Coordinates of C-alpha atoms in Angstrom, one line a residue:
M1 CA 22.6 -16.5 -26.5
G2 CA 20.5 -17.0 -29.6
A3 CA 17.1 -15.3 -30.1
N4 CA 15.1 -18.5 -29.8
L5 CA 16.8 -19.5 -26.6
S6 CA 16.4 -16.0 -25.1
A7 CA 12.6 -16.2 -26.0
V8 CA 12.3 -19.5 -24.2
A9 CA 14.2 -18.2 -21.1
Y10 CA 12.1 -15.1 -20.9
L11 CA 8.9 -17.2 -21.2
I12 CA 10.1 -19.4 -18.3
A13 CA 10.8 -16.1 -16.3
G14 CA 7.3 -14.9 -17.1
I15 CA 5.8 -18.2 -15.8
C16 CA 7.8 -17.8 -12.6
F17 CA 6.4 -14.3 -12.2
V18 CA 2.8 -15.6 -12.7
M19 CA 3.5 -18.3 -10.1
A20 CA 4.9 -15.6 -7.8
L21 CA 1.7 -13.5 -8.0
R22 CA -0.3 -16.7 -7.4
G23 CA 1.7 -17.5 -4.3
L24 CA 1.5 -14.0 -2.9
S25 CA -2.2 -14.2 -3.0
S26 CA -2.3 -16.2 0.3
P27 CA -0.2 -16.0 3.5
T28 CA 0.3 -19.7 3.5
T29 CA 2.0 -19.7 0.0
A30 CA 3.6 -16.2 0.2
R31 CA 7.1 -17.6 0.9
A32 CA 6.9 -19.9 -2.1
G33 CA 5.6 -17.0 -4.2
N34 CA 8.7 -14.9 -3.2
L35 CA 11.0 -17.7 -4.2
H36 CA 9.3 -18.0 -7.6
G37 CA 9.7 -14.2 -8.1
I38 CA 13.4 -14.4 -7.2
A39 CA 13.9 -17.3 -9.6
G40 CA 12.1 -15.4 -12.4
M41 CA 14.2 -12.3 -11.9
V42 CA 17.4 -14.3 -11.9
I43 CA 16.5 -16.0 -15.1
A44 CA 15.4 -12.7 -16.8
G45 CA 18.5 -10.9 -15.6
A46 CA 20.9 -13.7 -16.7
T47 CA 19.2 -13.9 -20.1
T48 CA 19.5 -10.1 -20.6
L49 CA 23.2 -10.2 -19.6
A50 CA 23.8 -13.0 -22.1
A51 CA 22.5 -11.0 -25.0
P52 CA 25.1 -10.2 -27.7
G53 CA 24.4 -6.4 -27.5
V54 CA 25.9 -5.9 -24.0
L55 CA 28.7 -3.4 -24.3
S56 CA 30.1 -3.2 -20.7
Y57 CA 29.8 -5.9 -18.1
G58 CA 31.9 -3.7 -15.8
L59 CA 29.3 -0.9 -15.6
I60 CA 26.6 -3.5 -15.2
L61 CA 28.5 -5.2 -12.4
A62 CA 29.1 -1.9 -10.7
G63 CA 25.4 -1.0 -10.8
L64 CA 24.5 -4.4 -9.4
V65 CA 27.0 -4.1 -6.6
I66 CA 25.9 -0.5 -5.7
G67 CA 22.2 -1.2 -6.0
G68 CA 22.5 -4.6 -4.2
A69 CA 24.4 -3.0 -1.3
I70 CA 21.9 -0.2 -0.9
G71 CA 19.0 -2.7 -1.1
T72 CA 20.6 -5.0 1.5
V73 CA 21.2 -2.2 4.0
I74 CA 17.7 -1.0 3.6
A75 CA 16.2 -4.5 4.0
I76 CA 18.2 -5.0 7.2
K77 CA 17.5 -1.7 8.8
I78 CA 14.0 -0.9 7.7
E79 CA 11.3 -1.2 10.4
M80 CA 8.0 -2.8 9.6
R81 CA 6.2 0.4 10.4
A82 CA 8.2 2.2 7.7
M83 CA 7.4 -0.4 5.0
P84 CA 4.6 1.6 3.3
Q85 CA 6.8 4.6 2.7
L86 CA 9.6 2.3 1.5
V87 CA 7.2 0.8 -1.0
A88 CA 6.2 4.3 -2.2
A89 CA 9.9 5.2 -2.5
F90 CA 10.6 2.1 -4.6
H91 CA 7.7 2.9 -6.9
S92 CA 9.2 6.3 -7.5
L93 CA 12.5 4.6 -8.6
V94 CA 10.6 2.4 -11.1
G95 CA 8.9 5.4 -12.6
M96 CA 12.2 7.4 -12.8
A97 CA 13.9 4.4 -14.5
A98 CA 11.2 4.3 -17.1
V99 CA 11.7 8.1 -17.8
L100 CA 15.5 7.7 -18.1
V101 CA 15.2 4.7 -20.4
A102 CA 12.8 6.7 -22.6
A103 CA 15.1 9.7 -22.7
A104 CA 18.1 7.5 -23.5
A105 CA 16.2 5.9 -26.4
L106 CA 15.2 9.3 -27.7
Y107 CA 18.8 10.6 -27.7
Q108 CA 20.5 7.3 -28.8
P109 CA 17.8 5.4 -30.8
D110 CA 20.4 3.5 -32.8
A111 CA 21.6 1.8 -29.6
Y112 CA 18.1 0.4 -29.1
G113 CA 17.5 -0.6 -32.7
I114 CA 14.5 1.8 -33.2
G115 CA 16.1 4.0 -35.9
T116 CA 18.4 6.9 -35.9
V117 CA 18.1 10.5 -34.6
G118 CA 15.4 12.1 -36.7
T119 CA 14.1 8.9 -38.1
I120 CA 12.8 7.0 -35.0
K121 CA 9.9 4.6 -35.7
G122 CA 6.5 6.2 -35.1
L123 CA 5.4 3.2 -33.0
S124 CA 8.5 3.5 -30.9
L125 CA 7.8 7.2 -30.2
V126 CA 4.3 6.3 -29.0
E127 CA 5.7 3.6 -26.7
M128 CA 8.4 6.1 -25.5
S129 CA 5.7 8.7 -24.8
L130 CA 3.5 6.4 -22.8
G131 CA 6.5 5.0 -20.8
A132 CA 7.8 8.5 -20.0
V133 CA 4.4 10.0 -19.1
I134 CA 3.2 7.1 -16.9
G135 CA 6.7 6.8 -15.4
T136 CA 6.8 10.5 -14.5
V137 CA 3.3 10.4 -13.0
T138 CA 4.4 7.4 -11.0
F139 CA 7.6 9.1 -9.8
S140 CA 6.1 12.4 -8.7
G141 CA 3.0 10.8 -7.2
S142 CA 5.1 8.3 -5.3
V143 CA 7.3 11.1 -3.9
V144 CA 4.2 12.9 -2.6
A145 CA 2.8 9.6 -1.2
F146 CA 6.2 9.0 0.5
A147 CA 6.2 12.5 2.0
K148 CA 2.7 12.0 3.4
L149 CA 3.4 8.6 4.9
Q150 CA 6.7 9.8 6.3
G151 CA 5.0 12.8 8.0
M152 CA 7.1 15.3 6.0
V153 CA 3.8 16.9 4.8
G154 CA 0.4 16.7 6.4
G155 CA -1.9 13.8 5.6
A156 CA -4.9 16.0 5.1
P157 CA -6.3 16.4 1.6
V158 CA -5.1 19.5 -0.4
V159 CA -8.0 20.8 -2.5
F160 CA -8.8 24.0 -4.3
P161 CA -11.6 25.1 -6.7
G162 CA -11.4 23.8 -10.2
Q163 CA -8.9 21.1 -9.3
H164 CA -10.5 18.4 -11.5
W165 CA -10.8 20.8 -14.4
L166 CA -7.1 21.7 -14.1
N167 CA -6.2 18.0 -14.1
L168 CA -8.4 17.5 -17.2
A169 CA -6.8 20.4 -19.0
I170 CA -3.3 19.2 -18.3
G171 CA -4.3 15.7 -19.4
V172 CA -5.6 17.0 -22.7
A173 CA -2.4 19.1 -23.2
I174 CA -0.2 16.0 -22.6
V175 CA -2.2 14.0 -25.2
A176 CA -1.9 16.9 -27.7
I177 CA 1.8 17.4 -27.1
G178 CA 2.3 13.6 -27.3
V179 CA 0.7 13.5 -30.8
R180 CA 2.8 16.4 -31.9
F181 CA 5.9 14.8 -30.5
V182 CA 5.3 11.5 -32.4
G183 CA 5.0 13.6 -35.6
S184 CA 8.1 15.8 -35.0
E185 CA 10.4 13.9 -32.6
S186 CA 11.1 17.1 -30.8
H187 CA 13.2 16.8 -27.7
G188 CA 11.7 20.0 -26.3
L189 CA 8.2 18.6 -26.7
F190 CA 9.3 15.4 -24.9
W191 CA 10.5 17.2 -21.9
L192 CA 7.5 19.5 -21.9
M193 CA 5.2 16.5 -21.9
T194 CA 7.3 15.0 -19.1
A195 CA 7.1 18.2 -17.0
L196 CA 3.3 18.3 -17.3
A197 CA 3.1 14.6 -16.4
F198 CA 5.2 15.4 -13.2
L199 CA 2.6 18.1 -12.3
V200 CA -0.3 15.6 -12.9
G201 CA 1.4 13.1 -10.5
V202 CA 1.5 15.7 -7.8
L203 CA -2.1 16.9 -8.4
I204 CA -3.7 13.5 -8.3
I205 CA -2.1 12.5 -5.0
V206 CA -2.3 15.7 -2.9
P207 CA -6.1 15.7 -2.7
I208 CA -6.1 12.2 -1.2
G209 CA -6.6 11.9 2.5
G210 CA -4.7 9.8 5.0
A211 CA -7.4 7.1 5.3
D212 CA -7.1 6.4 1.6
M213 CA -3.3 6.0 1.4
P214 CA -3.3 2.2 1.1
V215 CA -5.3 2.6 -2.1
V216 CA -2.8 5.1 -3.3
I217 CA 0.0 2.7 -2.7
S218 CA -1.8 0.0 -4.7
M219 CA -2.6 2.5 -7.5
L220 CA 1.0 3.6 -7.8
N221 CA 2.1 0.0 -7.9
S222 CA -0.2 -0.5 -10.9
Y223 CA 1.2 2.7 -12.6
S224 CA 4.8 1.5 -12.1
G225 CA 3.9 -1.7 -13.8
W226 CA 2.4 -0.1 -16.9
A227 CA 5.4 2.3 -17.1
A228 CA 7.8 -0.7 -17.1
A229 CA 5.6 -2.5 -19.8
G230 CA 5.7 0.6 -22.0
I231 CA 9.5 0.8 -21.8
G232 CA 9.6 -3.0 -22.4
F233 CA 8.1 -2.4 -25.8
T234 CA 10.7 0.3 -26.6
L235 CA 13.5 -2.0 -25.6
E236 CA 11.7 -5.0 -27.3
N237 CA 12.3 -7.0 -24.1
S238 CA 9.5 -9.5 -23.6
A239 CA 10.4 -10.2 -20.0
L240 CA 10.0 -6.5 -19.1
I241 CA 6.7 -6.4 -21.0
I242 CA 5.4 -9.5 -19.2
T243 CA 6.5 -8.3 -15.8
G244 CA 5.2 -4.8 -16.3
A245 CA 1.8 -6.1 -17.5
L246 CA 1.6 -8.5 -14.5
V247 CA 2.4 -5.7 -12.0
G248 CA 0.1 -3.2 -13.7
S249 CA -2.9 -5.5 -14.0
S250 CA -2.5 -7.1 -10.5
G251 CA -2.1 -3.6 -9.0
A252 CA -5.2 -2.4 -10.8
I253 CA -7.2 -5.5 -9.6
L254 CA -6.0 -4.9 -6.0
S255 CA -6.9 -1.3 -6.3
Y256 CA -10.4 -2.3 -7.4
I257 CA -10.8 -4.8 -4.5
M258 CA -9.7 -2.1 -2.0
C259 CA -12.0 0.5 -3.5
K260 CA -14.8 -2.0 -3.1
G261 CA -13.8 -2.6 0.5
M262 CA -13.8 1.2 1.1
N263 CA -16.9 2.0 -1.0
R264 CA -14.9 4.2 -3.3
S265 CA -15.2 4.7 -7.0
F266 CA -12.5 3.0 -9.0
V267 CA -12.6 5.6 -11.7
S268 CA -12.2 8.3 -9.0
V269 CA -9.1 6.6 -7.8
I270 CA -7.5 6.6 -11.2
L271 CA -8.3 10.3 -11.7
G272 CA -7.2 11.2 -8.2
G273 CA -10.6 12.6 -7.3
F274 CA -11.4 10.7 -4.1
G275 CA -10.7 11.2 -0.4
A276 CA -10.9 14.9 -0.9
A277 CA -13.8 15.7 1.3
E278 CA -13.0 18.1 4.1
G279 CA -15.3 16.3 6.5
V280 CA -15.7 17.3 10.1
V281 CA -14.2 16.0 13.3
A282 CA -16.3 13.3 15.0
A283 CA -18.5 14.5 17.8
G284 CA -16.9 14.3 21.1
G285 CA -13.4 15.4 22.2
P286 CA -11.0 14.8 25.1
A287 CA -13.3 16.7 27.5
R288 CA -15.9 13.9 27.4
P289 CA -15.5 11.3 30.1
V290 CA -14.0 7.9 29.2
K291 CA -13.5 4.7 31.1
S292 CA -9.9 3.7 31.3
G293 CA -8.3 0.5 32.7
S294 CA -5.1 -1.2 33.4
A295 CA -3.4 -4.3 32.1
E296 CA -4.7 -6.3 35.1
D297 CA -8.3 -5.2 34.2
A298 CA -7.8 -6.2 30.6
A299 CA -6.4 -9.5 31.5
F300 CA -9.3 -10.3 33.8
L301 CA -11.9 -9.5 31.1
L302 CA -9.9 -11.4 28.4
K303 CA -9.4 -14.6 30.4
N304 CA -13.1 -14.7 31.5
A305 CA -14.3 -14.3 27.9
A306 CA -15.5 -17.2 25.7
S307 CA -14.6 -15.4 22.5
V308 CA -12.2 -12.6 21.7
I309 CA -11.7 -10.8 18.4
I310 CA -8.4 -8.8 18.0
V311 CA -8.4 -5.8 15.6
P312 CA -4.9 -4.7 14.7
G313 CA -4.1 -1.3 13.3
Y314 CA -1.2 1.0 12.4
G315 CA -0.5 1.6 16.1
M316 CA 0.5 -2.0 16.4
A317 CA 3.1 -1.5 13.7
V318 CA 4.4 1.7 15.2
A319 CA 4.9 -0.1 18.6
Q320 CA 6.1 -3.3 16.9
A321 CA 3.7 -5.1 19.2
Q322 CA 2.8 -8.0 16.9
H323 CA 5.0 -10.6 18.7
A324 CA 3.7 -9.6 22.2
L325 CA 0.1 -9.7 20.8
R326 CA 0.6 -13.2 19.4
E327 CA 1.9 -14.3 22.8
M328 CA -1.2 -12.9 24.4
G329 CA -3.4 -14.7 21.8
D330 CA -1.6 -18.0 22.5
K331 CA -2.1 -17.6 26.2
L332 CA -5.8 -17.1 25.7
T333 CA -6.2 -19.9 23.2
K334 CA -4.5 -22.3 25.7
A335 CA -7.0 -21.1 28.3
G336 CA -9.9 -22.2 26.1
V337 CA -10.8 -18.8 24.7
K338 CA -11.7 -18.6 21.1
V339 CA -9.3 -16.1 19.6
R340 CA -9.5 -14.6 16.1
Y341 CA -8.0 -11.6 14.3
A342 CA -10.1 -9.2 12.2
I343 CA -8.3 -7.5 9.3
H344 CA -9.8 -4.5 7.5
P345 CA -8.7 -4.2 3.8
V346 CA -7.0 -0.8 4.4
A347 CA -5.7 -1.2 8.0
G348 CA -2.3 0.2 8.1
R349 CA -0.6 2.2 5.4
M350 CA -0.4 -0.3 2.5
P351 CA -2.4 -3.3 1.2
G352 CA -2.0 -6.3 3.5
H353 CA 0.0 -4.4 6.1
M354 CA -1.6 -6.1 9.0
N355 CA -1.4 -9.5 7.4
V356 CA 2.3 -9.1 6.9
L357 CA 2.9 -8.1 10.5
L358 CA 0.8 -11.0 11.9
A359 CA 2.5 -13.5 9.5
E360 CA 5.9 -12.1 10.8
A361 CA 4.8 -13.0 14.3
N362 CA 3.7 -16.5 13.2
V363 CA 0.0 -15.9 14.1
P364 CA -1.9 -19.0 12.9
Y365 CA -3.4 -18.3 9.4
D366 CA -6.7 -19.9 10.3
Q367 CA -7.2 -17.3 13.0
V368 CA -6.8 -14.3 10.6
L369 CA -10.1 -13.3 8.9
E370 CA -11.0 -10.5 6.6
L371 CA -13.8 -8.0 7.3
E372 CA -16.5 -9.8 5.2
A373 CA -15.8 -13.1 7.0
I374 CA -15.9 -11.9 10.6
N375 CA -17.9 -8.7 10.8
S376 CA -21.2 -10.4 11.6
D377 CA -19.5 -12.2 14.5
F378 CA -18.9 -9.1 16.7
R379 CA -22.4 -9.2 18.0
A380 CA -21.7 -12.6 19.6
T381 CA -18.2 -11.7 20.8
D382 CA -17.4 -11.1 24.5
V383 CA -14.4 -8.9 24.0
A384 CA -13.1 -6.9 21.0
F385 CA -9.5 -6.0 21.6
V386 CA -8.6 -3.1 19.3
I387 CA -4.8 -2.4 19.2
G388 CA -3.9 0.8 17.4
A389 CA -6.7 0.8 14.9
N390 CA -8.9 3.9 14.6
D391 CA -10.5 4.8 11.3
V392 CA -11.3 1.2 10.4
T393 CA -13.4 0.8 13.5
N394 CA -15.0 4.3 13.6
P395 CA -18.9 4.0 13.5
I396 CA -19.0 7.6 12.2
A397 CA -18.4 6.1 8.7
K398 CA -22.0 4.8 8.9
T399 CA -23.7 7.8 10.3
D400 CA -22.1 11.1 9.2
P401 CA -22.3 12.0 5.5
T402 CA -19.9 14.9 6.1
S403 CA -17.1 12.6 7.3
P404 CA -14.2 11.9 4.9
I405 CA -14.6 8.2 5.7
Y406 CA -18.4 8.1 5.2
G407 CA -19.5 5.1 3.3
M408 CA -16.4 3.1 4.1
P409 CA -17.2 -0.3 5.5
V410 CA -15.8 -0.6 9.0
L411 CA -15.3 -3.4 11.5
D412 CA -18.4 -3.5 13.7
V413 CA -16.5 -3.7 17.0
E414 CA -19.1 -1.4 18.6
Y415 CA -21.5 -4.5 18.9
A416 CA -19.1 -6.5 21.0
K417 CA -20.1 -6.9 24.7
T418 CA -16.9 -5.2 25.8
I419 CA -14.4 -3.2 23.8
L420 CA -10.8 -2.9 25.0
F421 CA -9.3 0.0 23.0
L422 CA -5.5 0.1 23.3
K423 CA -4.2 3.5 22.2
R424 CA -1.7 6.1 23.5
S425 CA -4.2 8.8 23.7
L426 CA -7.6 10.1 22.5
A427 CA -6.0 11.6 19.4
S428 CA -7.7 11.3 16.0
G429 CA -6.7 8.6 13.5
Y430 CA -4.8 9.2 10.2
A431 CA -7.9 10.5 8.6
G432 CA -8.0 13.4 11.1
I433 CA -11.3 12.5 12.8
G434 CA -12.1 11.3 16.4
N435 CA -13.6 8.0 17.2
E436 CA -17.0 7.8 18.9
L437 CA -16.1 4.4 20.3
F438 CA -13.8 6.0 22.8
Y439 CA -16.9 7.3 24.7
R440 CA -19.2 4.3 24.5
N441 CA -20.4 2.6 27.7
N442 CA -19.0 -0.7 26.6
T443 CA -15.5 0.7 25.9
M444 CA -12.5 0.6 28.2
M445 CA -9.5 2.6 27.1
L446 CA -6.1 1.2 27.7
F447 CA -3.7 4.2 27.5
A448 CA -0.2 2.9 26.9
D449 CA 2.4 1.8 24.4
A450 CA 0.9 -1.2 22.6
K451 CA 3.8 -3.5 23.1
K452 CA 4.2 -2.7 26.7
M453 CA 0.5 -3.1 27.4
C454 CA 0.4 -6.5 25.7
E455 CA 3.4 -7.7 27.6
D456 CA 1.8 -6.6 30.9
I457 CA -1.4 -8.3 30.0
V458 CA 0.5 -11.5 29.3
K459 CA 2.1 -11.3 32.7
Y460 CA -1.3 -11.1 34.4
L461 CA -2.7 -13.9 32.2

């Protein structure tokens, strides 16, 4: 395939990727967005394979078969509750790929058309350094995020005195080594720079608390995009540059939106200096009296309400209760009850986690509203049905400056006439703090598996 035809094909692929992002911005167009993304990737992949510099189609085919088989198995077997850690794991692979390509270009520059060993172009060395550093930070940071989400390590922030100064010192050292590497092309300096970047990736993620993990996923998504774009320049591949830039910029924008939704500093997110407050456990523990009810009690309150707002959280994902919840919502709607779903920007473990689950259960899109659009309606709502959400409804975020979630906008379910709080126990949320709502006079706790409780409520309805 000629250079001009390749350029046109890559441009078409880039347009498909832009249309994919546009489609993914709304649940109603998300499927079309996915199809555009697939089309763009097929075009970009086919164009790359048609390039005259391909040496072994056998190895490429083997990689496609092995990778495709692994991806297919994962896609079939993965549970929706495990999707956040899967996303983190995939981000780590993108980062590692960037590092490996940079290393390959360093050791075999003639294969990439950037010079020969000892005479690599200066600009290529800069691109190589950026790709390797950002890719390594993405890899190690994503591995830590995966471990936190998977429960392999605690979700609590890991902090120590002088942490930010250490991060700054390592960052300065990486820049200095990078400058020296560009001037010397030393393999040793390349790997030293990579090792320090690995350490930075760990250090900027470990101080982040559980409540902020959705922002971490979004941030790492952005990093993976920039890593891919950096390597795209090294490979002189316009499709990779376009794709990486789109992922990097969209991830950064999403991170900014989520930071705004959590009242966090965007700069602090980039530097890994947020979510590190120790905080205190919310006042009140299991010894305090709570009102608990049954599925029959909940059904009676729901069917006699004029309006119901459902607040889904990670507990719904764990119990895979979205389909039973939709059935409950449908029953109420048919009975004349006004049913809506309130989504917090960081509910779950990744951006849009609850939106994805509700869309999977075919919940009508017009019933799903974001925090800003529905928060003022709780005061006029008869029943707020909270299913597995904790931190995003915790009023302590508005009252306790020592809380790790202080300042984060929360859903004002406390103002509903009645709160039905579906949870297995009085245990704290992912941020490690209790919820004062459990003990409010207008709260009835429903202690049960979320899916089983919703199914039982449907029976009584």
